[in-house]
Tab-separated table of C-alpha atoms in Angstrom:
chain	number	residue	atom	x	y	z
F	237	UNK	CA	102.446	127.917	110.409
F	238	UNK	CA	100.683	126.733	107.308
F	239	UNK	CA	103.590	124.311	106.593
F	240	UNK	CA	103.513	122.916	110.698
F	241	UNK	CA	99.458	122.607	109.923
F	242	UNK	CA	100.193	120.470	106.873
F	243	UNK	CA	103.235	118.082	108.511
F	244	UNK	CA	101.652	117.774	111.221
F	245	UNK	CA	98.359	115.305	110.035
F	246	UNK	CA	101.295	113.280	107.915
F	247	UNK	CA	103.143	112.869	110.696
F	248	UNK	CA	100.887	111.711	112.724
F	249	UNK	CA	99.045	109.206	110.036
F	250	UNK	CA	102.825	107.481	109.915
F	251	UNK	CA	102.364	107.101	114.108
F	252	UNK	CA	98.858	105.894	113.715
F	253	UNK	CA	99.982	103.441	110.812
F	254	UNK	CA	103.237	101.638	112.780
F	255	UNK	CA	100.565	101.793	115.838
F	256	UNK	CA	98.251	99.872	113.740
F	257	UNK	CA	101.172	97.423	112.642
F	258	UNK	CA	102.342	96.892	116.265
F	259	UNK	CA	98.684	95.952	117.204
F	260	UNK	CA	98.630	93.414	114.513
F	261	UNK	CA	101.813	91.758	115.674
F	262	UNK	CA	100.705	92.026	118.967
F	263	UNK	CA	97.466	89.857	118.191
F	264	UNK	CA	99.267	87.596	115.553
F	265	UNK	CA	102.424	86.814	118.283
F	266	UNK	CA	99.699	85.770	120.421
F	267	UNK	CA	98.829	82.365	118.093
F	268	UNK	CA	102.223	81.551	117.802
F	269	UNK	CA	105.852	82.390	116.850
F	270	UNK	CA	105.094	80.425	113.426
F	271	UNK	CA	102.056	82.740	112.476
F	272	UNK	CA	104.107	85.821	113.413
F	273	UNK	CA	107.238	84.869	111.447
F	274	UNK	CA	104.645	84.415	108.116
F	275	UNK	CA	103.046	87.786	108.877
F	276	UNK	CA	106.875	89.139	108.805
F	277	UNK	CA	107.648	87.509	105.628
F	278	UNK	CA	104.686	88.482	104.329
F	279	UNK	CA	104.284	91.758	105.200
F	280	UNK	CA	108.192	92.358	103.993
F	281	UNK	CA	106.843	91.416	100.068
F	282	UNK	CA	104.017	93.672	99.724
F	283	UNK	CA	105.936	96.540	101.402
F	284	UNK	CA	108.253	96.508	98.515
F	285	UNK	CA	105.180	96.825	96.027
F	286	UNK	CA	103.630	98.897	98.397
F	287	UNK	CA	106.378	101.409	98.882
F	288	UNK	CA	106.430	102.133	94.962
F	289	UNK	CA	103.520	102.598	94.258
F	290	UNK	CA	103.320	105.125	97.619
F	291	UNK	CA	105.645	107.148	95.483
F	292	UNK	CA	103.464	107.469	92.766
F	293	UNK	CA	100.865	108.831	94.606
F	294	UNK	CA	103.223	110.973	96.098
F	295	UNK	CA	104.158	112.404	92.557
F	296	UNK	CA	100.612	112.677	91.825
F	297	UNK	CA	99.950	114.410	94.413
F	298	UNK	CA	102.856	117.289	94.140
F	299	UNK	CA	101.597	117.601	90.594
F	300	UNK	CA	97.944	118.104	91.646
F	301	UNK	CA	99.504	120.909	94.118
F	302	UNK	CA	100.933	122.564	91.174
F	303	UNK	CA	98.028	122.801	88.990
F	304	UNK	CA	95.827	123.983	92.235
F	305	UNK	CA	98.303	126.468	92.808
F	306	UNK	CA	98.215	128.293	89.424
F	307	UNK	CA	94.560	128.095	89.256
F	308	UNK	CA	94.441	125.708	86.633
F	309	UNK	CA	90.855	123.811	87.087
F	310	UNK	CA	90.780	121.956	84.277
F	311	UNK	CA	94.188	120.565	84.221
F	312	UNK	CA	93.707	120.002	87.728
F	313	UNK	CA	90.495	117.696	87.111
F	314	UNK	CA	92.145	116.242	84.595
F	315	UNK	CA	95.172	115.151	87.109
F	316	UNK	CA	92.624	113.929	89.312
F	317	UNK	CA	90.773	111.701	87.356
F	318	UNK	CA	93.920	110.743	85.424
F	319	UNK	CA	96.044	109.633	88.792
F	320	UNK	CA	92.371	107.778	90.245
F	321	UNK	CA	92.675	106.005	86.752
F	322	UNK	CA	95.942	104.797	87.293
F	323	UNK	CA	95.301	104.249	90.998
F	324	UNK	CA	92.094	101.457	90.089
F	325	UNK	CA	94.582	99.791	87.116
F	326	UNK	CA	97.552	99.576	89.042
F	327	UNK	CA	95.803	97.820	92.247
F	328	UNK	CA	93.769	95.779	89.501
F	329	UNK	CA	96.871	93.980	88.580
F	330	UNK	CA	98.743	94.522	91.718
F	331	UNK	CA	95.600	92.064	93.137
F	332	UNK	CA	96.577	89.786	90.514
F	333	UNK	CA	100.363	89.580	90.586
F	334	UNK	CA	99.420	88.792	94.581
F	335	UNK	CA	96.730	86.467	94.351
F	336	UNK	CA	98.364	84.529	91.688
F	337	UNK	CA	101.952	84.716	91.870
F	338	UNK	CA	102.576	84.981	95.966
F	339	UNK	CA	103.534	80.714	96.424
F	340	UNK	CA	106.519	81.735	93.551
F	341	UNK	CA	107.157	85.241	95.215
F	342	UNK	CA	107.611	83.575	98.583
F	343	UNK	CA	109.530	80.757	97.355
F	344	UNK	CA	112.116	82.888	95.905
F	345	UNK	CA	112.333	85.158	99.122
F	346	UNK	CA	114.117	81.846	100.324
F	347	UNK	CA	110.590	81.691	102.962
F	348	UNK	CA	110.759	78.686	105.472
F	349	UNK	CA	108.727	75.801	104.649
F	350	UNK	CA	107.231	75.488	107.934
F	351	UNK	CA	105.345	78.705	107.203
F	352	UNK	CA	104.673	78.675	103.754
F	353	UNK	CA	101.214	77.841	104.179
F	354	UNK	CA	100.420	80.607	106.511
F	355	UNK	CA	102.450	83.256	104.791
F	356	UNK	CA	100.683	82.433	101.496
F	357	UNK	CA	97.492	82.596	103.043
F	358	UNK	CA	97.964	85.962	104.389
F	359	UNK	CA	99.887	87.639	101.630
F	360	UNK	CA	97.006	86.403	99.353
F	361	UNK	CA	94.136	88.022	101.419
F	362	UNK	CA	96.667	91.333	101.913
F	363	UNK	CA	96.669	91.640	98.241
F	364	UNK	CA	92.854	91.298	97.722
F	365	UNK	CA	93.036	94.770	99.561
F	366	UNK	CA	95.737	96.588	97.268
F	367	UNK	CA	92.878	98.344	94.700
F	368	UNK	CA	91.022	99.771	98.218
F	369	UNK	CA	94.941	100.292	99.588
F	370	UNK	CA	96.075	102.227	96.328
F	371	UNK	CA	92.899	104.185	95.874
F	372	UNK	CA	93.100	105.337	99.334
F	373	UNK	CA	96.682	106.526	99.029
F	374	UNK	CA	95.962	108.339	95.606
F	375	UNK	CA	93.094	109.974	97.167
F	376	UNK	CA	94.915	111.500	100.366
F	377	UNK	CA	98.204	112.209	98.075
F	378	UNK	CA	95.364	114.442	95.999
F	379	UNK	CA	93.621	115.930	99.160
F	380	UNK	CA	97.191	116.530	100.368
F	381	UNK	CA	97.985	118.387	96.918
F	382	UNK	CA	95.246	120.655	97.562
F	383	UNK	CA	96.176	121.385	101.203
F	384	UNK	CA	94.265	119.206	103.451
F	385	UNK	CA	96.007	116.396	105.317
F	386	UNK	CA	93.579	116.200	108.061
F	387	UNK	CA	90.521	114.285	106.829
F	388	UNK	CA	92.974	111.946	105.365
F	389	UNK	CA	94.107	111.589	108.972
F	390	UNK	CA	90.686	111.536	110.355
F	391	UNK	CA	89.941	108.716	107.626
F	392	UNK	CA	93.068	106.180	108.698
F	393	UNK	CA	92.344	106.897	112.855
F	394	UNK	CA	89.151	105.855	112.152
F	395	UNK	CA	89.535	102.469	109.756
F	396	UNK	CA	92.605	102.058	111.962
F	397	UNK	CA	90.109	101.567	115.145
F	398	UNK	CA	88.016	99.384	113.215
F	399	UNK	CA	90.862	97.222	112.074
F	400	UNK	CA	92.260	96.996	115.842
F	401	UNK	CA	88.325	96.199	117.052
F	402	UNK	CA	88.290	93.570	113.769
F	403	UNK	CA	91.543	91.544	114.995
F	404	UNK	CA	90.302	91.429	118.964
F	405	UNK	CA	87.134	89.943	116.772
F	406	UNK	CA	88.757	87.919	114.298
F	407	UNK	CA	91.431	86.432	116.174
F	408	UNK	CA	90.870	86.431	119.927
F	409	UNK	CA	87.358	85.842	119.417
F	410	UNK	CA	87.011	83.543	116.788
F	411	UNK	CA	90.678	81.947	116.391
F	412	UNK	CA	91.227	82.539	112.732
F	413	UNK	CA	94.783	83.138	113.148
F	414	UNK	CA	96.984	84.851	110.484
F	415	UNK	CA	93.367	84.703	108.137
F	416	UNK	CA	91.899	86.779	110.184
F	417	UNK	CA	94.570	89.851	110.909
F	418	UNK	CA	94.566	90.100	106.850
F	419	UNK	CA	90.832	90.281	106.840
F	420	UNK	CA	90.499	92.889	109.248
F	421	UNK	CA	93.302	95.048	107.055
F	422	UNK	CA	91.240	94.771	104.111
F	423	UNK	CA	88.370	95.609	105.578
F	424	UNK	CA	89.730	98.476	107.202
F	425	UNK	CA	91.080	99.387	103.381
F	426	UNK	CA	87.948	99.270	102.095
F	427	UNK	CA	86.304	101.545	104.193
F	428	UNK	CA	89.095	104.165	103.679
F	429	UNK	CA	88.519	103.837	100.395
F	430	UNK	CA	85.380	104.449	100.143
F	431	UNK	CA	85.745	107.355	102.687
F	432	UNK	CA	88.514	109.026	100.607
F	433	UNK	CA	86.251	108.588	97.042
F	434	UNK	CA	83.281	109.885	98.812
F	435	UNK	CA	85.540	113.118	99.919
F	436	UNK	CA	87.002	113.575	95.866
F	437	UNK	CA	83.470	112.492	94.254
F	438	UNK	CA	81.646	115.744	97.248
F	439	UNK	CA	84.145	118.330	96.401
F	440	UNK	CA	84.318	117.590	92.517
């Protein structure tokens, strides 16, 4: 039962997140075929950066559960505020390798030159969001090590409604196109953040 209670949450935050990403197609397919195909391409880089540095949290997380299980508090804290560490360097210079590097990164994905521009533009603004993105992650991997993976779910259902309620705004509203779907991701990313910090920083 105490396993189910645990699974549960993470399964559902993986529906909620490909619910999310299905919304955002949704609203992007609706400029154009061009501006989804960029999203696509787009979307495709980061999830390999993405996707590794998931895993590390995931690491972190299983060795947070270790230390909370024996009892340790201090090696625990220090796991914490160790893996938080690592979370703020590693989107640091994940923002940079994005912001800087994405015209070269798309270029040698072989990415279509009719939508270059748009696929630069939105992998740029995605990667503005990784340090919010990351710190989120590391913070729900932790909460996860210590046995709760609801408020990490509560957390994405609710930034997930404010990023669905930001494209409606951002794009059907006011027409930014592929701009805006990225803008209402990191927005969304930034307030998980800040929920997830606010959670660690409460129950210090």
């Amino acid at each position: 039962l105490t396993t189910l209670s645990i699974a549960l949450p993470i399964m559902a935050q993986q529906f909620v997140t490909s619910f999310v990403n299905l919304i955002d197609n949704i609203m992007i397919g609706s400029v154009g075929s061009l501006a989804l195909t960029s999203v696509t391409v787009a979307n495709r880089i980061y999830l390999i950066f993405n996707s590794t540095l998931f895993g590390i949290c995931g690491a972190a997380g299983i060795f947070i559960a270790q230390y909370y299980g024996a009892k340790d508090e201090e090696k625990m804290q220090w796991a914490v505020h160790t893996s938080m560490m690592l979370s703020i360097i590693g989107g640091i210079l994940l923002t940079f390798i994005g912001v800087f590097l994405s015209p070269q990164i798309l270029k040698a994905m072989g990415t279509p030159p009719e939508v270059m521009e748009q696929s630069v533009i939105y992998l740029r603004i995605y990667f503005m969001g990784s340090l919010f993105n990351i710190t989120y992650n590391m913070g729900a991997g932790i909460l996860r090590g210590v046995g709760d993976s609801k408020r990490p779910l509560y957390y994405l259902c609710i930034t997930s409604a404010v990023n669905i309620l930001l494209d409606i705004l951002f794009v059907v509203v006011l027409r930014m196109g592929v701009k805006g779907t990225a803008i209402a991701t990191v927005i969304s990313q930034i307030i998980s953040a800040v929920l997830v910090v606010w959670t660690l920083c409460r129950d210090d």
